[in-house]
Amino acid sequence: MKDIKNWFNPLGKESSFLPDDFMDMGKMNDFVQKSIQDALTPKDQQKTNQPSSDYKVVELMREVVVTIPVPYEVDVEEIRLSVGSGKLFVSGIWADRMEIALPVQTSRRNGYAQYQNGAIEVRLQKKSSDEKEIFLHY
């Protein structure tokens, strides 16, 4: 441990430029591990300016289900939901408008949202494609 302190503080001064929290090896390890994880996470998967939340996105056969917990102090009538560009937009729960990326394109017409037991459940039908299977005859 002294070697690490000397490395960070080569002049041996009483005060180091690092906070005392970093002199604890467990905290230093946690910091290094988090830094490595952040560096290895692709930029499109990192949350930028997003409020922390425990929302869940589940892709089913014909629809996408998004479950968003709502704090008890939020007025449900103030919540606004919209969908477009492969994202679900939520405002009225947090200070900023939140964007939740959807795993597939969804129909903008056939959406359904319900508030129940402290959470909003949004069901969005997957966008139907004009794709048709071609059978191979042999």
PDB file of C-alpha atoms in Angstrom:
ATOM      1  CA  MET A   1       0.000   0.000   0.000  1.00  0.00           C
ATOM      2  CA  LYS A   2       2.853   2.390   0.787  1.00  0.00           C
ATOM      3  CA  ASP A   3       4.294   1.753  -2.662  1.00  0.00           C
ATOM      4  CA  ILE A   4       1.024   2.870  -4.259  1.00  0.00           C
ATOM      5  CA  LYS A   5       0.893   5.970  -2.050  1.00  0.00           C
ATOM      6  CA  ASN A   6       4.490   6.792  -2.977  1.00  0.00           C
ATOM      7  CA  TRP A   7       3.707   6.298  -6.649  1.00  0.00           C
ATOM      8  CA  PHE A   8       0.786   8.740  -6.453  1.00  0.00           C
ATOM      9  CA  ASN A   9       2.671  11.087  -4.099  1.00  0.00           C
ATOM     10  CA  PRO A  10       6.386  10.884  -4.962  1.00  0.00           C
ATOM     11  CA  LEU A  11       7.416  13.882  -2.849  1.00  0.00           C
ATOM     12  CA  GLY A  12       5.970  12.345   0.322  1.00  0.00           C
ATOM     13  CA  LYS A  13       3.826  15.346   1.164  1.00  0.00           C
ATOM     14  CA  GLU A  14       1.108  14.985   3.750  1.00  0.00           C
ATOM     15  CA  SER A  15      -1.642  15.829   1.306  1.00  0.00           C
ATOM     16  CA  SER A  16      -1.944  14.071  -2.001  1.00  0.00           C
ATOM     17  CA  PHE A  17      -3.842  15.236  -5.067  1.00  0.00           C
ATOM     18  CA  LEU A  18      -5.982  12.099  -4.713  1.00  0.00           C
ATOM     19  CA  PRO A  19      -8.832  11.920  -2.215  1.00  0.00           C
ATOM     20  CA  ASP A  20      -8.386   9.588   0.753  1.00  0.00           C
ATOM     21  CA  ASP A  21     -11.053   7.309  -0.723  1.00  0.00           C
ATOM     22  CA  PHE A  22      -8.552   6.221  -3.381  1.00  0.00           C
ATOM     23  CA  MET A  23      -6.077   5.080  -0.744  1.00  0.00           C
ATOM     24  CA  ASP A  24      -8.499   2.258   0.075  1.00  0.00           C
ATOM     25  CA  MET A  25      -7.593  -0.592  -2.295  1.00  0.00           C
ATOM     26  CA  GLY A  26     -11.191  -1.829  -2.537  1.00  0.00           C
ATOM     27  CA  LYS A  27     -12.462   1.570  -3.618  1.00  0.00           C
ATOM     28  CA  MET A  28      -9.548   1.994  -5.992  1.00  0.00           C
ATOM     29  CA  ASN A  29     -10.326  -1.389  -7.566  1.00  0.00           C
ATOM     30  CA  ASP A  30     -14.009  -0.463  -7.945  1.00  0.00           C
ATOM     31  CA  PHE A  31     -13.037   2.809  -9.621  1.00  0.00           C
ATOM     32  CA  VAL A  32     -10.647   1.086 -12.041  1.00  0.00           C
ATOM     33  CA  GLN A  33     -13.195  -1.637 -12.899  1.00  0.00           C
ATOM     34  CA  LYS A  34     -15.941   0.947 -13.544  1.00  0.00           C
ATOM     35  CA  SER A  35     -13.565   3.014 -15.698  1.00  0.00           C
ATOM     36  CA  ILE A  36     -12.663  -0.033 -17.774  1.00  0.00           C
ATOM     37  CA  GLN A  37     -16.336  -1.010 -18.172  1.00  0.00           C
ATOM     38  CA  ASP A  38     -17.249   2.532 -19.255  1.00  0.00           C
ATOM     39  CA  ALA A  39     -14.396   2.573 -21.754  1.00  0.00           C
ATOM     40  CA  LEU A  40     -15.446  -0.764 -23.273  1.00  0.00           C
ATOM     41  CA  THR A  41     -19.163   0.060 -23.523  1.00  0.00           C
ATOM     42  CA  PRO A  42     -20.101   1.298 -27.021  1.00  0.00           C
ATOM     43  CA  LYS A  43     -21.188   4.935 -27.096  1.00  0.00           C
ATOM     44  CA  ASP A  44     -24.658   4.076 -28.430  1.00  0.00           C
ATOM     45  CA  GLN A  45     -25.316   1.875 -25.390  1.00  0.00           C
ATOM     46  CA  GLN A  46     -24.183   4.412 -22.818  1.00  0.00           C
ATOM     47  CA  LYS A  47     -26.942   6.468 -21.268  1.00  0.00           C
ATOM     48  CA  THR A  48     -26.359  10.142 -21.878  1.00  0.00           C
ATOM     49  CA  ASN A  49     -28.282  12.675 -19.850  1.00  0.00           C
ATOM     50  CA  GLN A  50     -30.867  10.046 -19.009  1.00  0.00           C
ATOM     51  CA  PRO A  51     -32.494   9.977 -15.607  1.00  0.00           C
ATOM     52  CA  SER A  52     -31.774   6.829 -13.703  1.00  0.00           C
ATOM     53  CA  SER A  53     -34.639   4.439 -13.904  1.00  0.00           C
ATOM     54  CA  ASP A  54     -35.405   0.776 -13.894  1.00  0.00           C
ATOM     55  CA  TYR A  55     -37.456   0.638 -17.068  1.00  0.00           C
ATOM     56  CA  LYS A  56     -37.608  -2.677 -18.909  1.00  0.00           C
ATOM     57  CA  VAL A  57     -38.001  -3.333 -22.615  1.00  0.00           C
ATOM     58  CA  VAL A  58     -39.205  -6.779 -23.690  1.00  0.00           C
ATOM     59  CA  GLU A  59     -39.624  -7.874 -27.300  1.00  0.00           C
ATOM     60  CA  LEU A  60     -42.404 -10.400 -27.823  1.00  0.00           C
ATOM     61  CA  MET A  61     -43.493 -12.115 -31.013  1.00  0.00           C
ATOM     62  CA  ARG A  62     -45.853  -9.385 -32.219  1.00  0.00           C
ATOM     63  CA  GLU A  63     -45.221  -6.487 -29.876  1.00  0.00           C
ATOM     64  CA  VAL A  64     -42.737  -4.637 -27.708  1.00  0.00           C
ATOM     65  CA  VAL A  65     -43.592  -4.104 -24.030  1.00  0.00           C
ATOM     66  CA  VAL A  66     -41.983  -1.265 -22.063  1.00  0.00           C
ATOM     67  CA  THR A  67     -42.519  -1.117 -18.295  1.00  0.00           C
ATOM     68  CA  ILE A  68     -41.643   2.176 -16.589  1.00  0.00           C
ATOM     69  CA  PRO A  69     -41.824   2.582 -12.792  1.00  0.00           C
ATOM     70  CA  VAL A  70     -43.448   5.849 -11.721  1.00  0.00           C
ATOM     71  CA  PRO A  71     -42.475   7.511  -8.422  1.00  0.00           C
ATOM     72  CA  TYR A  72     -45.446   7.995  -6.106  1.00  0.00           C
ATOM     73  CA  GLU A  73     -45.085  11.793  -6.105  1.00  0.00           C
ATOM     74  CA  VAL A  74     -45.606  12.054  -9.894  1.00  0.00           C
ATOM     75  CA  ASP A  75     -49.057  13.032 -11.144  1.00  0.00           C
ATOM     76  CA  VAL A  76     -49.986  10.387 -13.736  1.00  0.00           C
ATOM     77  CA  GLU A  77     -52.131  12.882 -15.660  1.00  0.00           C
ATOM     78  CA  GLU A  78     -48.993  14.924 -16.458  1.00  0.00           C
ATOM     79  CA  ILE A  79     -47.176  12.033 -18.156  1.00  0.00           C
ATOM     80  CA  ARG A  80     -46.945  12.178 -21.946  1.00  0.00           C
ATOM     81  CA  LEU A  81     -45.891   9.274 -24.169  1.00  0.00           C
ATOM     82  CA  SER A  82     -45.082   9.303 -27.868  1.00  0.00           C
ATOM     83  CA  VAL A  83     -43.367   6.953 -30.270  1.00  0.00           C
ATOM     84  CA  GLY A  84     -41.330   7.513 -33.413  1.00  0.00           C
ATOM     85  CA  SER A  85     -37.926   6.947 -35.016  1.00  0.00           C
ATOM     86  CA  GLY A  86     -37.493   3.659 -33.180  1.00  0.00           C
ATOM     87  CA  LYS A  87     -37.834   5.302 -29.757  1.00  0.00           C
ATOM     88  CA  LEU A  88     -40.407   5.771 -27.022  1.00  0.00           C
ATOM     89  CA  PHE A  89     -40.433   9.323 -25.667  1.00  0.00           C
ATOM     90  CA  VAL A  90     -41.534   9.867 -22.059  1.00  0.00           C
ATOM     91  CA  SER A  91     -42.048  13.238 -20.395  1.00  0.00           C
ATOM     92  CA  GLY A  92     -43.621  14.230 -17.110  1.00  0.00           C
ATOM     93  CA  ILE A  93     -41.861  11.690 -14.907  1.00  0.00           C
ATOM     94  CA  TRP A  94     -38.390  13.229 -14.757  1.00  0.00           C
ATOM     95  CA  ALA A  95     -37.144  16.758 -15.315  1.00  0.00           C
ATOM     96  CA  ASP A  96     -35.921  15.924 -18.824  1.00  0.00           C
ATOM     97  CA  ARG A  97     -37.731  14.176 -21.640  1.00  0.00           C
ATOM     98  CA  MET A  98     -36.521  10.595 -21.771  1.00  0.00           C
ATOM     99  CA  GLU A  99     -35.845   8.549 -24.888  1.00  0.00           C
ATOM    100  CA  ILE A 100     -36.062   4.773 -24.668  1.00  0.00           C
ATOM    101  CA  ALA A 101     -34.583   2.936 -27.645  1.00  0.00           C
ATOM    102  CA  LEU A 102     -36.821   0.174 -28.983  1.00  0.00           C
ATOM    103  CA  PRO A 103     -35.326  -3.077 -30.326  1.00  0.00           C
ATOM    104  CA  VAL A 104     -37.450  -3.026 -33.518  1.00  0.00           C
ATOM    105  CA  GLN A 105     -39.568  -0.596 -35.520  1.00  0.00           C
ATOM    106  CA  THR A 106     -43.077  -0.317 -34.111  1.00  0.00           C
ATOM    107  CA  SER A 107     -46.372   0.854 -35.490  1.00  0.00           C
ATOM    108  CA  ARG A 108     -47.202   4.419 -34.515  1.00  0.00           C
ATOM    109  CA  ARG A 109     -50.925   3.729 -34.666  1.00  0.00           C
ATOM    110  CA  ASN A 110     -51.436   0.639 -32.536  1.00  0.00           C
ATOM    111  CA  GLY A 111     -50.032   1.614 -29.142  1.00  0.00           C
ATOM    112  CA  TYR A 112     -51.566   1.033 -25.738  1.00  0.00           C
ATOM    113  CA  ALA A 113     -50.446   2.308 -22.316  1.00  0.00           C
ATOM    114  CA  GLN A 114     -51.824   1.465 -18.888  1.00  0.00           C
ATOM    115  CA  TYR A 115     -50.917   2.709 -15.397  1.00  0.00           C
ATOM    116  CA  GLN A 116     -51.231   0.063 -12.717  1.00  0.00           C
ATOM    117  CA  ASN A 117     -49.496  -0.709  -9.399  1.00  0.00           C
ATOM    118  CA  GLY A 118     -47.032   2.182  -9.622  1.00  0.00           C
ATOM    119  CA  ALA A 119     -45.834   1.478 -13.172  1.00  0.00           C
ATOM    120  CA  ILE A 120     -46.758   2.278 -16.740  1.00  0.00           C
ATOM    121  CA  GLU A 121     -46.919  -0.597 -19.193  1.00  0.00           C
ATOM    122  CA  VAL A 122     -46.674   0.456 -22.835  1.00  0.00           C
ATOM    123  CA  ARG A 123     -47.511  -2.102 -25.526  1.00  0.00           C
ATOM    124  CA  LEU A 124     -46.483  -1.278 -29.088  1.00  0.00           C
ATOM    125  CA  GLN A 125     -47.257  -3.507 -32.050  1.00  0.00           C
ATOM    126  CA  LYS A 126     -44.321  -4.342 -34.239  1.00  0.00           C
ATOM    127  CA  LYS A 127     -44.422  -2.698 -37.616  1.00  0.00           C
ATOM    128  CA  SER A 128     -45.677  -5.181 -40.149  1.00  0.00           C
ATOM    129  CA  SER A 129     -43.423  -5.527 -43.116  1.00  0.00           C
ATOM    130  CA  ASP A 130     -44.447  -6.359 -46.626  1.00  0.00           C
ATOM    131  CA  GLU A 131     -41.997  -9.232 -46.590  1.00  0.00           C
ATOM    132  CA  LYS A 132     -43.325 -12.493 -47.965  1.00  0.00           C
ATOM    133  CA  GLU A 133     -41.677 -15.872 -47.832  1.00  0.00           C
ATOM    134  CA  ILE A 134     -40.785 -17.452 -51.164  1.00  0.00           C
ATOM    135  CA  PHE A 135     -40.896 -21.205 -51.228  1.00  0.00           C
ATOM    136  CA  LEU A 136     -38.212 -23.071 -53.081  1.00  0.00           C
ATOM    137  CA  HIS A 137     -39.507 -25.930 -55.224  1.00  0.00           C
ATOM    138  CA  TYR A 138     -37.203 -28.812 -55.976  1.00  0.00           C
TER     139      TYR A 138
END
